[in-house]
Amino acid sequence: MTTAVKSPFSPLVLIADDKNLSLSKVNLEKSLRDSGFITTYETSAQQAMRYLKNSVPNIIIIAEELDGMTANELCLYARTIERLKFSVIFIITSTKSYINKVSLEEGGPQEYIEYVEAGSMIYKIKEYYKAYRSPESARILRHHDIELNLNTYRVTRNNREIKLGPTEFKILQCFLEYPKNVLSRDFIMSYVWGKTNPIESRTIDVHINRLRTALKNNPDELPIIETIRSLGYCLRRISEEEN
């Protein structure tokens, strides 16, 4: 049985928290997933850093108690990664916390949220995410004549609007975030569905074939997404004659 994207363009969330510690006590991950978010749960700073090197979560939630690094240090690390500059970061603190708070201007999180029950925390996360995801922070990804707007969820090619389902949209976003890389099926699966939602590799192939068809300017055009045998997929370089 495969796991589908729960709702159109569900935010991808990284939760960094020690196993069996603060955030797991309020079942935050389950509550986020029930609310339509796609989650990945890492239980150490090192694991979270490895994930951030290869993925672009919309939201990063860091527990104040984290193995190997403080929450502020992990936040500052994320701020050094250029493609994460639009990610919204939250640090969850306890009511008795004496954490040294760092401002957004200093590389800190968008917000420190007090540790409470899961429902209240998710409400605050949603509200802050909406507020900080303003038109001014809109990001447009491009590859030759293909354009993807992350605020309006609009995809165009040569100014022609292309209608994509939520899964195909996220897969295209993944390719446009890494336009020069060969992407394995495992990498695409983690980016689109999160590490906690394993799916069959055949499902990825089906969605990529749908995306290839949708992106074609004409039936005879070569696919924009190429298959690299035994490795995965990559974007094809488009010649000037094709534009």
PDB file of C-alpha atoms in Angstrom, residues 156-241:
ATOM      1  CA  THR A 156       4.263  27.602 -16.859  1.00  0.00           C
ATOM      2  CA  ARG A 157       6.336  26.745 -19.899  1.00  0.00           C
ATOM      3  CA  ASN A 158       6.805  29.396 -22.566  1.00  0.00           C
ATOM      4  CA  ASN A 159       4.060  31.294 -20.696  1.00  0.00           C
ATOM      5  CA  ARG A 160       1.698  28.336 -21.200  1.00  0.00           C
ATOM      6  CA  GLU A 161       0.118  27.290 -17.899  1.00  0.00           C
ATOM      7  CA  ILE A 162       0.589  23.630 -17.025  1.00  0.00           C
ATOM      8  CA  LYS A 163      -1.872  21.938 -14.697  1.00  0.00           C
ATOM      9  CA  LEU A 164      -0.155  19.515 -12.337  1.00  0.00           C
ATOM     10  CA  GLY A 165      -1.396  17.392  -9.471  1.00  0.00           C
ATOM     11  CA  PRO A 166       0.204  17.925  -6.042  1.00  0.00           C
ATOM     12  CA  THR A 167       2.586  14.977  -6.382  1.00  0.00           C
ATOM     13  CA  GLU A 168       3.827  15.975  -9.847  1.00  0.00           C
ATOM     14  CA  PHE A 169       4.237  19.568  -8.607  1.00  0.00           C
ATOM     15  CA  LYS A 170       6.459  18.436  -5.732  1.00  0.00           C
ATOM     16  CA  ILE A 171       8.505  16.183  -8.004  1.00  0.00           C
ATOM     17  CA  LEU A 172       9.063  19.063 -10.432  1.00  0.00           C
ATOM     18  CA  GLN A 173      10.043  21.292  -7.511  1.00  0.00           C
ATOM     19  CA  CYS A 174      12.572  18.663  -6.468  1.00  0.00           C
ATOM     20  CA  PHE A 175      14.161  18.650  -9.931  1.00  0.00           C
ATOM     21  CA  LEU A 176      14.220  22.451 -10.129  1.00  0.00           C
ATOM     22  CA  GLU A 177      15.883  22.684  -6.716  1.00  0.00           C
ATOM     23  CA  TYR A 178      18.646  20.384  -8.015  1.00  0.00           C
ATOM     24  CA  PRO A 179      18.773  21.104 -11.777  1.00  0.00           C
ATOM     25  CA  LYS A 180      22.294  19.780 -12.321  1.00  0.00           C
ATOM     26  CA  ASN A 181      22.026  16.648 -10.185  1.00  0.00           C
ATOM     27  CA  VAL A 182      21.087  13.065 -10.939  1.00  0.00           C
ATOM     28  CA  LEU A 183      18.353  12.258  -8.406  1.00  0.00           C
ATOM     29  CA  SER A 184      17.835   8.725  -7.149  1.00  0.00           C
ATOM     30  CA  ARG A 185      14.367   7.318  -6.497  1.00  0.00           C
ATOM     31  CA  ASP A 186      15.145   7.251  -2.764  1.00  0.00           C
ATOM     32  CA  PHE A 187      16.060  10.951  -2.833  1.00  0.00           C
ATOM     33  CA  ILE A 188      12.860  11.881  -4.682  1.00  0.00           C
ATOM     34  CA  MET A 189      10.803   9.739  -2.316  1.00  0.00           C
ATOM     35  CA  SER A 190      12.279  11.469   0.751  1.00  0.00           C
ATOM     36  CA  TYR A 191      11.790  14.930  -0.775  1.00  0.00           C
ATOM     37  CA  VAL A 192       8.177  14.410  -1.824  1.00  0.00           C
ATOM     38  CA  TRP A 193       6.732  12.039   0.756  1.00  0.00           C
ATOM     39  CA  GLY A 194       9.147  12.339   3.681  1.00  0.00           C
ATOM     40  CA  LYS A 195      11.311   9.593   5.151  1.00  0.00           C
ATOM     41  CA  THR A 196       8.489   8.281   7.337  1.00  0.00           C
ATOM     42  CA  ASN A 197       6.258   7.513   4.336  1.00  0.00           C
ATOM     43  CA  PRO A 198       8.002   4.806   2.251  1.00  0.00           C
ATOM     44  CA  ILE A 199       6.435   4.057  -1.128  1.00  0.00           C
ATOM     45  CA  GLU A 200       7.127   1.707  -4.020  1.00  0.00           C
ATOM     46  CA  SER A 201       9.691   2.842  -6.601  1.00  0.00           C
ATOM     47  CA  ARG A 202       7.175   2.028  -9.334  1.00  0.00           C
ATOM     48  CA  THR A 203       4.915   4.770  -7.953  1.00  0.00           C
ATOM     49  CA  ILE A 204       7.680   7.338  -8.512  1.00  0.00           C
ATOM     50  CA  ASP A 205       8.127   6.152 -12.100  1.00  0.00           C
ATOM     51  CA  VAL A 206       4.395   6.563 -12.798  1.00  0.00           C
ATOM     52  CA  HIS A 207       4.342  10.140 -11.474  1.00  0.00           C
ATOM     53  CA  ILE A 208       7.488  11.069 -13.416  1.00  0.00           C
ATOM     54  CA  ASN A 209       5.961   9.742 -16.653  1.00  0.00           C
ATOM     55  CA  ARG A 210       2.862  11.888 -16.012  1.00  0.00           C
ATOM     56  CA  LEU A 211       5.101  14.897 -15.410  1.00  0.00           C
ATOM     57  CA  ARG A 212       7.053  14.245 -18.606  1.00  0.00           C
ATOM     58  CA  THR A 213       3.834  14.204 -20.636  1.00  0.00           C
ATOM     59  CA  ALA A 214       2.495  17.385 -19.023  1.00  0.00           C
ATOM     60  CA  LEU A 215       5.706  19.327 -19.668  1.00  0.00           C
ATOM     61  CA  LYS A 216       6.021  18.516 -23.368  1.00  0.00           C
ATOM     62  CA  ASN A 217       5.568  21.372 -25.830  1.00  0.00           C
ATOM     63  CA  ASN A 218       4.548  18.837 -28.473  1.00  0.00           C
ATOM     64  CA  PRO A 219       4.212  15.033 -28.675  1.00  0.00           C
ATOM     65  CA  ASP A 220       7.497  14.636 -30.601  1.00  0.00           C
ATOM     66  CA  GLU A 221       9.634  16.552 -28.111  1.00  0.00           C
ATOM     67  CA  LEU A 222      12.170  14.612 -26.062  1.00  0.00           C
ATOM     68  CA  PRO A 223      11.217  14.286 -22.378  1.00  0.00           C
ATOM     69  CA  ILE A 224      12.483  17.072 -20.116  1.00  0.00           C
ATOM     70  CA  ILE A 225      13.298  14.460 -17.481  1.00  0.00           C
ATOM     71  CA  GLU A 226      15.850  11.874 -18.549  1.00  0.00           C
ATOM     72  CA  THR A 227      16.370   8.408 -17.098  1.00  0.00           C
ATOM     73  CA  ILE A 228      19.953   7.663 -16.033  1.00  0.00           C
ATOM     74  CA  ARG A 229      20.260   3.906 -15.956  1.00  0.00           C
ATOM     75  CA  SER A 230      20.874   2.397 -12.489  1.00  0.00           C
ATOM     76  CA  LEU A 231      21.116   5.883 -10.951  1.00  0.00           C
ATOM     77  CA  GLY A 232      17.812   7.724 -11.282  1.00  0.00           C
ATOM     78  CA  TYR A 233      16.647  10.810 -13.160  1.00  0.00           C
ATOM     79  CA  CYS A 234      17.909  14.247 -14.176  1.00  0.00           C
ATOM     80  CA  LEU A 235      16.730  17.308 -16.097  1.00  0.00           C
ATOM     81  CA  ARG A 236      17.652  17.452 -19.773  1.00  0.00           C
ATOM     82  CA  ARG A 237      19.493  20.510 -21.011  1.00  0.00           C
ATOM     83  CA  ILE A 238      17.314  22.314 -23.560  1.00  0.00           C
ATOM     84  CA  SER A 239      19.057  23.712 -26.635  1.00  0.00           C
ATOM     85  CA  GLU A 240      18.483  27.235 -27.943  1.00  0.00           C
ATOM     86  CA  GLU A 241      16.727  25.809 -31.014  1.00  0.00           C
TER      87      GLU A 241
END
